[in-house]
Coordinates of C-alpha atoms and ligand atoms in Angstrom, one line a residue:
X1 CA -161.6 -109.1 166.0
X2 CA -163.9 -106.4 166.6
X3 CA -165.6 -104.8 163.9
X4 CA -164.7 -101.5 162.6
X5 CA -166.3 -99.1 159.8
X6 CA -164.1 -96.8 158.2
X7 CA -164.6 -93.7 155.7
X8 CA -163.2 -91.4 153.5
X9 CA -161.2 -89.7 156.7
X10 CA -159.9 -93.3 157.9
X11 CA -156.4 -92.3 158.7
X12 CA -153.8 -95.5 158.3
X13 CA -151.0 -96.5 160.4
X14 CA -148.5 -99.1 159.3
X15 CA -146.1 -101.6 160.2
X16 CA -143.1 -102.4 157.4
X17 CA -140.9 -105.4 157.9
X18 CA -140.1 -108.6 156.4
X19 CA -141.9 -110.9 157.9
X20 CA -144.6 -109.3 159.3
X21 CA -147.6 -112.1 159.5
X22 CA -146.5 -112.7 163.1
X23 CA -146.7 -109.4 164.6
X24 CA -149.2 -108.6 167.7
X25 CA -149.0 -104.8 166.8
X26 CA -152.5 -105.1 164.6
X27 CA -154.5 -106.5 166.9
X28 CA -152.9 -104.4 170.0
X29 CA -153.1 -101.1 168.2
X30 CA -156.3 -101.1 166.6
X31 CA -158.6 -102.5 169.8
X32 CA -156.3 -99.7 171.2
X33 CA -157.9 -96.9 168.3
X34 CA -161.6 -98.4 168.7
X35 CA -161.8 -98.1 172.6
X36 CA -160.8 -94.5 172.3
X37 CA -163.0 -94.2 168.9
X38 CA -160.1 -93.0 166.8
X39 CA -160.7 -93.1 162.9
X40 CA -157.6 -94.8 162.3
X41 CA -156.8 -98.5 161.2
X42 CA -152.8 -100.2 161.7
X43 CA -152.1 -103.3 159.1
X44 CA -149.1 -104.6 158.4
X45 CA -146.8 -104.6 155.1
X46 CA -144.2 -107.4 153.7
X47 CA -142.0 -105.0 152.7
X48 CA -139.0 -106.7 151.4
X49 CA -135.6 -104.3 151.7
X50 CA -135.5 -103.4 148.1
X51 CA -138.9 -102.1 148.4
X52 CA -138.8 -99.7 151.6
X53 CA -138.2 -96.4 150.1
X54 CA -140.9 -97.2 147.5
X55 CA -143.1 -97.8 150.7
X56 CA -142.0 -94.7 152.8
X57 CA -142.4 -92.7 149.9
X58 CA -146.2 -94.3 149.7
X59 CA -147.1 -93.7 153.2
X60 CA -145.6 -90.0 153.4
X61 CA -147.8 -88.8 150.3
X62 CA -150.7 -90.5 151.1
X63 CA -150.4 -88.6 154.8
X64 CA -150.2 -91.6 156.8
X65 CA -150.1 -91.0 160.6
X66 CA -147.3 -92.5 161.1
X67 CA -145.4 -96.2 160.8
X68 CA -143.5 -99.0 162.8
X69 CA -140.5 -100.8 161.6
X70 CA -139.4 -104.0 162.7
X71 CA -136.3 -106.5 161.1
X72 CA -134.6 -105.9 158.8
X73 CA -135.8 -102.2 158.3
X74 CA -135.3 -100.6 162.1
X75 CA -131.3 -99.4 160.7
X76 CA -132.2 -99.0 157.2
X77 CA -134.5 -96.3 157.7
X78 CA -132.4 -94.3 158.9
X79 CA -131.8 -92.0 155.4
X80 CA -135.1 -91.8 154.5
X81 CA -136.2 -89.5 158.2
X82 CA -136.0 -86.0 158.2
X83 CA -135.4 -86.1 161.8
X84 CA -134.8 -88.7 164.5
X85 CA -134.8 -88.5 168.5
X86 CA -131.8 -88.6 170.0
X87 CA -132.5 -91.8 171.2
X88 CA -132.7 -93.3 167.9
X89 CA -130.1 -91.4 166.8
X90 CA -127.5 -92.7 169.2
X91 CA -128.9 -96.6 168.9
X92 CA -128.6 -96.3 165.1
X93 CA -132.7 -97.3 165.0
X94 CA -135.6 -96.5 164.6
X95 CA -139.0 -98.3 165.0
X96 CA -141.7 -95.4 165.0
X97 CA -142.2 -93.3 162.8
X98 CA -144.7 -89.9 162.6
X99 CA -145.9 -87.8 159.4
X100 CA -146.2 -84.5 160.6
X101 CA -147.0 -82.2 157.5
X102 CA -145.1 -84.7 155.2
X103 CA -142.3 -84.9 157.1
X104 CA -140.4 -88.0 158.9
X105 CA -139.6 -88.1 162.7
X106 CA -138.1 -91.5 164.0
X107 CA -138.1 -92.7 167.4
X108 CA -137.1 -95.5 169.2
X109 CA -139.6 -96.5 171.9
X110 CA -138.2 -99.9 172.7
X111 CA -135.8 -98.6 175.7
X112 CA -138.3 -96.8 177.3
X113 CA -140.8 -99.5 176.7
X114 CA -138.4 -102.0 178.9
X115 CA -138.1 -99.3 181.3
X116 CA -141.8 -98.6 182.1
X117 CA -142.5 -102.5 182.0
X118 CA -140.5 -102.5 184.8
X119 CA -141.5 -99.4 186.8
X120 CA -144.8 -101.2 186.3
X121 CA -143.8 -104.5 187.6
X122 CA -141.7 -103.1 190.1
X123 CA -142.8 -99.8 191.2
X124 CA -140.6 -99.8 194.3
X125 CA -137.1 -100.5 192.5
X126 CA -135.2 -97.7 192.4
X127 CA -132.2 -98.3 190.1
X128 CA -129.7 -95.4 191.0
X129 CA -126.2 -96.2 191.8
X130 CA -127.0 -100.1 191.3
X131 CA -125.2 -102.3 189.3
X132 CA -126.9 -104.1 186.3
X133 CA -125.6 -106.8 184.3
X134 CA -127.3 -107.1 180.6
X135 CA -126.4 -110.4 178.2
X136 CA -126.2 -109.0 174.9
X137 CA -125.0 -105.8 172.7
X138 CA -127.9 -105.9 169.7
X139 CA -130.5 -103.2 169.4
X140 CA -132.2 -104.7 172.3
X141 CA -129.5 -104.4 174.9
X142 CA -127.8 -101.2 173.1
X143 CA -131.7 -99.2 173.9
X144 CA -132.3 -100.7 177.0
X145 CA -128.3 -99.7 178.2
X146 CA -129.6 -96.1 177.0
X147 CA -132.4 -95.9 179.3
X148 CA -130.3 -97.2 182.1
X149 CA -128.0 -94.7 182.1
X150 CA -130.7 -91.9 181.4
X151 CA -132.1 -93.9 185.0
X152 CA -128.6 -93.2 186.7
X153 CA -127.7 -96.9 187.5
X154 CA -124.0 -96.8 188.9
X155 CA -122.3 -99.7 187.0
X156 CA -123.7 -101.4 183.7
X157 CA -122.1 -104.8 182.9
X158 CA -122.2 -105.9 179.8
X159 CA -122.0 -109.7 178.7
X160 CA -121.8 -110.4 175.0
X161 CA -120.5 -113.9 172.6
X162 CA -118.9 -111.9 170.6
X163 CA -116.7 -108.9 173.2
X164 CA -115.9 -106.6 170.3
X165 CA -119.7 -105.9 169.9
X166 CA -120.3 -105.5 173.4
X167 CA -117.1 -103.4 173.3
X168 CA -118.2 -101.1 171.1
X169 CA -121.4 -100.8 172.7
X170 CA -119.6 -99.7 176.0
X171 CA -117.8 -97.4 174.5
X172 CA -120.5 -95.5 173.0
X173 CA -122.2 -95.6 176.3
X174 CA -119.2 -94.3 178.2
X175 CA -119.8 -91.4 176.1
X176 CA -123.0 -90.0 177.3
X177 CA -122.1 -90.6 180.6
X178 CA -122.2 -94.3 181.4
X179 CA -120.2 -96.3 184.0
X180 CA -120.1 -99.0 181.5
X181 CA -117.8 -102.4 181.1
X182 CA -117.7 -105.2 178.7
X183 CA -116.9 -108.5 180.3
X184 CA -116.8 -111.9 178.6
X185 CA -120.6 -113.8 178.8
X186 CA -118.1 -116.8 180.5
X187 CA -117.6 -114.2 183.3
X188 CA -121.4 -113.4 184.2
X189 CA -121.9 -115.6 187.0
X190 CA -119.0 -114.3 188.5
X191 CA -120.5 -110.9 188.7
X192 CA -124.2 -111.2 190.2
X193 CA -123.2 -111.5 193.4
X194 CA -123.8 -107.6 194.2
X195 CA -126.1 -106.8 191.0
X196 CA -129.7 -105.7 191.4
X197 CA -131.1 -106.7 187.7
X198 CA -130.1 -109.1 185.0
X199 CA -131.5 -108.5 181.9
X200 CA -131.3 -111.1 178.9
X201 CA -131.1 -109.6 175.6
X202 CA -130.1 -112.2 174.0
X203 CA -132.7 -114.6 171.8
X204 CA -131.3 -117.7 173.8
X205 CA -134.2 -119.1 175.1
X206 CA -136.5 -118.1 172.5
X207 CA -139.4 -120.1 170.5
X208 CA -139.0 -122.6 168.8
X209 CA -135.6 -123.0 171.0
X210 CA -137.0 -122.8 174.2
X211 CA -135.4 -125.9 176.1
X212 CA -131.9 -124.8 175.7
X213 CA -130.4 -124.4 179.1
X214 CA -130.1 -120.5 180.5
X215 CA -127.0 -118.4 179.7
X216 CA -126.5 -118.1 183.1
X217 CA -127.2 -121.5 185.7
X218 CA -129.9 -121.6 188.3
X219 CA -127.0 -121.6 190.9
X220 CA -125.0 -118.6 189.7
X221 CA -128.7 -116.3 190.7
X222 CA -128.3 -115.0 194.3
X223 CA -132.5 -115.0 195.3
X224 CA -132.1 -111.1 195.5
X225 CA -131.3 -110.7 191.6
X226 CA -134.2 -109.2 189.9
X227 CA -134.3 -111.4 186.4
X228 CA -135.6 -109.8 183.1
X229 CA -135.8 -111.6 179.6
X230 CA -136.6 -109.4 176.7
X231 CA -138.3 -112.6 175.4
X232 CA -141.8 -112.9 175.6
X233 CA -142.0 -116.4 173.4
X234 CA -142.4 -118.2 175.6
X235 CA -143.6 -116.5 178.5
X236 CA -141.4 -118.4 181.4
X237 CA -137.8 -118.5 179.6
X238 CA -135.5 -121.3 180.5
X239 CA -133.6 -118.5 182.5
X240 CA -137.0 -117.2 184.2
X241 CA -137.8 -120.9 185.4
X242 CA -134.4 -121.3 186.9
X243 CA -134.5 -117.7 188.0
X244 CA -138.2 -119.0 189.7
X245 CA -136.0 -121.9 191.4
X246 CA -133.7 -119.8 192.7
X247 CA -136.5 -117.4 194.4
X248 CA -135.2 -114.8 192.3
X249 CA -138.5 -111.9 191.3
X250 CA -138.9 -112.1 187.6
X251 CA -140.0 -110.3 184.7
X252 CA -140.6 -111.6 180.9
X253 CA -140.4 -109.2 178.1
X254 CA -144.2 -109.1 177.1
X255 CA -144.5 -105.6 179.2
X256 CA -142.2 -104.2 177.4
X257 CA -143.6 -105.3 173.9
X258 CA -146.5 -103.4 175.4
X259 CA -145.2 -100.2 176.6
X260 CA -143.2 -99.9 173.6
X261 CA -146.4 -100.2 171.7
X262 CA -148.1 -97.8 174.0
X263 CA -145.2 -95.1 173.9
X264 CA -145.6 -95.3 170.1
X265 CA -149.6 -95.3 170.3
X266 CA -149.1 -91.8 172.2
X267 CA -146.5 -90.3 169.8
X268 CA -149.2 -90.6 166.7
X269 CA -152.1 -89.6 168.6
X270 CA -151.2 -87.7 171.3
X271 CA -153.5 -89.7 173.4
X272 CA -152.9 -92.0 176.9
X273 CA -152.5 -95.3 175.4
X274 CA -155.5 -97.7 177.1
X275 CA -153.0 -100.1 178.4
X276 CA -155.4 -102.7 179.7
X277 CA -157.0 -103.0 176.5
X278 CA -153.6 -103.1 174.5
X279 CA -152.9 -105.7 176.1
X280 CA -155.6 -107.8 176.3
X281 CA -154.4 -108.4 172.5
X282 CA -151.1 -109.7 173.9
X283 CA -150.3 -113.4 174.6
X284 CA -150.7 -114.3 178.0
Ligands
NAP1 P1 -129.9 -108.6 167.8 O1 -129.6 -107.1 167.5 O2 -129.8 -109.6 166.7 O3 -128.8 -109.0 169.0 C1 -128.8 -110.3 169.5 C2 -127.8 -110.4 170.6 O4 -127.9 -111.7 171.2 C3 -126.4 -110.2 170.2 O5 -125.6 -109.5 171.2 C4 -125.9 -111.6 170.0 O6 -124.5 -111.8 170.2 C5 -126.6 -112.3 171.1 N1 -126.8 -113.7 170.8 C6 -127.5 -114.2 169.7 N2 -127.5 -115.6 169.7 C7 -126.7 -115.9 170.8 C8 -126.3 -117.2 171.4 N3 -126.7 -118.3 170.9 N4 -125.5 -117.2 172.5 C9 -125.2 -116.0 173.1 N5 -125.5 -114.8 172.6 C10 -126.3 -114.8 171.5 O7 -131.3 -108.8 168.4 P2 -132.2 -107.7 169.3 O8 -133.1 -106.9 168.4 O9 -131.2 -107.0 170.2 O10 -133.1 -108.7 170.2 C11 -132.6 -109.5 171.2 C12 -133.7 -110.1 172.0 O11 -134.6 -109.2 172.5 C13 -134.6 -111.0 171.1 O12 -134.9 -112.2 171.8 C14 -135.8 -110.2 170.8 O13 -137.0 -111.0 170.6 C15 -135.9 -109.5 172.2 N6 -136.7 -108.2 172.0 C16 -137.8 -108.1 172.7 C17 -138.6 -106.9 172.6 C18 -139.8 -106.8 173.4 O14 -140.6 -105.9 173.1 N7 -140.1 -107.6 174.4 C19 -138.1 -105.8 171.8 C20 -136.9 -106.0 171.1 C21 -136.2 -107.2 171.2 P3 -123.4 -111.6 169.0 O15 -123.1 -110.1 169.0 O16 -122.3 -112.4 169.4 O17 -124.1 -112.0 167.7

């Protein structure tokens, strides 16, 4: 890690969850702070859930720049903001938080961090009035829905295990002006046929369970689809590899563990995040 001096103005940035030892937001956000010579220093907090308003409370009076929030604190924080995005507000979640003169702002960057992942793999995909087929209705596939319709896609598909979540979901998105269905995740395959993205948003595939089969079978994946897994653990997905086979273009979900760090990196400092540098701290 590089080395850093800091002072009596070292301003602190934090990241509260439960675990936390794992998290690449350290490393990614403080080589981000030293290239552009920021005085400010990200670590990360066990914060257990009993503890979290102790450790708000901590961070808004001594003036922290802001926070992040991963599991299990992205919902519970929710109370403790005196404002949140309407982003956030819809998704029910927050992960970023600024102090701006003591008080809370929440945002949810994760949605928009998918998005410009794959505007940057894909600058020439243009998304209105195509259909898009996402496995999953969790916070992952409820933000990334958002953006989608924010993008204009015509017809969002969603695919859950259990429909009354994914139900729900569509409903909500309905609302602000989706062209949303929920379909049973036995009924996928069915349906990719004329869709331009599938998007996993499910954990299936993720470390240490990477050699379960894909949701959806190699077959199934006409070689147009454009195939996204949120999962960046590991890198190639037992949905990208078959995804690969079928000559399908691919995308894993490390870019948008950077953008959302980079979206984030701009709201506290107000700064162009130094996205090459970010992440270089990334796994490959
Ligand atoms: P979540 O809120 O817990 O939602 C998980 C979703 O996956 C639910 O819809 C769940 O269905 C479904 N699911 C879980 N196990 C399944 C199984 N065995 N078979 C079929 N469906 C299953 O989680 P999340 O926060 O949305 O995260 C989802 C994925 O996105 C995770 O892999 C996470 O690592 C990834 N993610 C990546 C980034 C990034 O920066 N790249 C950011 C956020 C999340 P039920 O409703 O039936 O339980």
């Amino acid at each position: 890690m590089q080395e850093r001096l800091y002072n009596g103005k070292t301003k602190l940035v934090g990241l509260f969850g439960y675990p936390v030892e794992h998290s690449f937001s350290p490393p990614m956000h403080n080589a981000a702070f030293a290239a552009l010579g920021l005085n400010l220093c990200y670590l990360a907090f066990n914060v257990p859930p009993t503890a979290l308003a102790e450790a708000v409370a901590g961070a808004r009076a001594m003036d922290w720049l802001g926070f992040n929030l991963t599991i299990p604190h992205k919902e519970a924080i929710l109370p403790l903001l005196d404002e949140i995005s309407p982003e956030a507000e819809f998704l029910g979640a927050v992960n970023t938080v600024r102090i701006v003169e003591g008080r809370l702002l929440g945002y949810n960057t994760d949605g928009e961090g998918f998005l410009q992942a794959l505007r940057q793999g894909f600058p020439q995909l243009n998304l209105a009035g195509q259909k898009v087929v996402i496995i999953g209705a969790g916070g992952a596939a409820k933000g990334v829905a958002f953006q989608l319709i924010k993008e204009g896609v015509g017809r969002l598909i969603l695919a859950n295990r259990t429909p009354s979540r994914a139900e729900a979901v569509v409903n909500a998105l309905n609302k602000i002006g989706g062209a949303a269905a929920a379909i049973p995740l036995a009924q996928v395959a069915g349906e990719l046929a004329d869709t331009t993205l599938l998007i996993n948003a499910s954990p299936v595939g993720m470390y240490p369970h990477a050699d379960v089969p894909p949701l959806v079978p190699q077959e199934a994946l006409p070689p147009h689809l454009l195939v996204c897994d949120l999962i960046y653990n590991p890198p190639q997905t037992s949905l990208l590899q078959a995804a690969r086979r079928a000559g399908c273009p691919t995308l894993n979900g490390r870019g948008m563990l950077l953008h959302q760090g980079a979206i984030a990196f701009t709201l506290w400092t107000g700064h162009e995040a130094p996205l090459a540098v970010m992440a270089a701290q990334l796994p490959d």
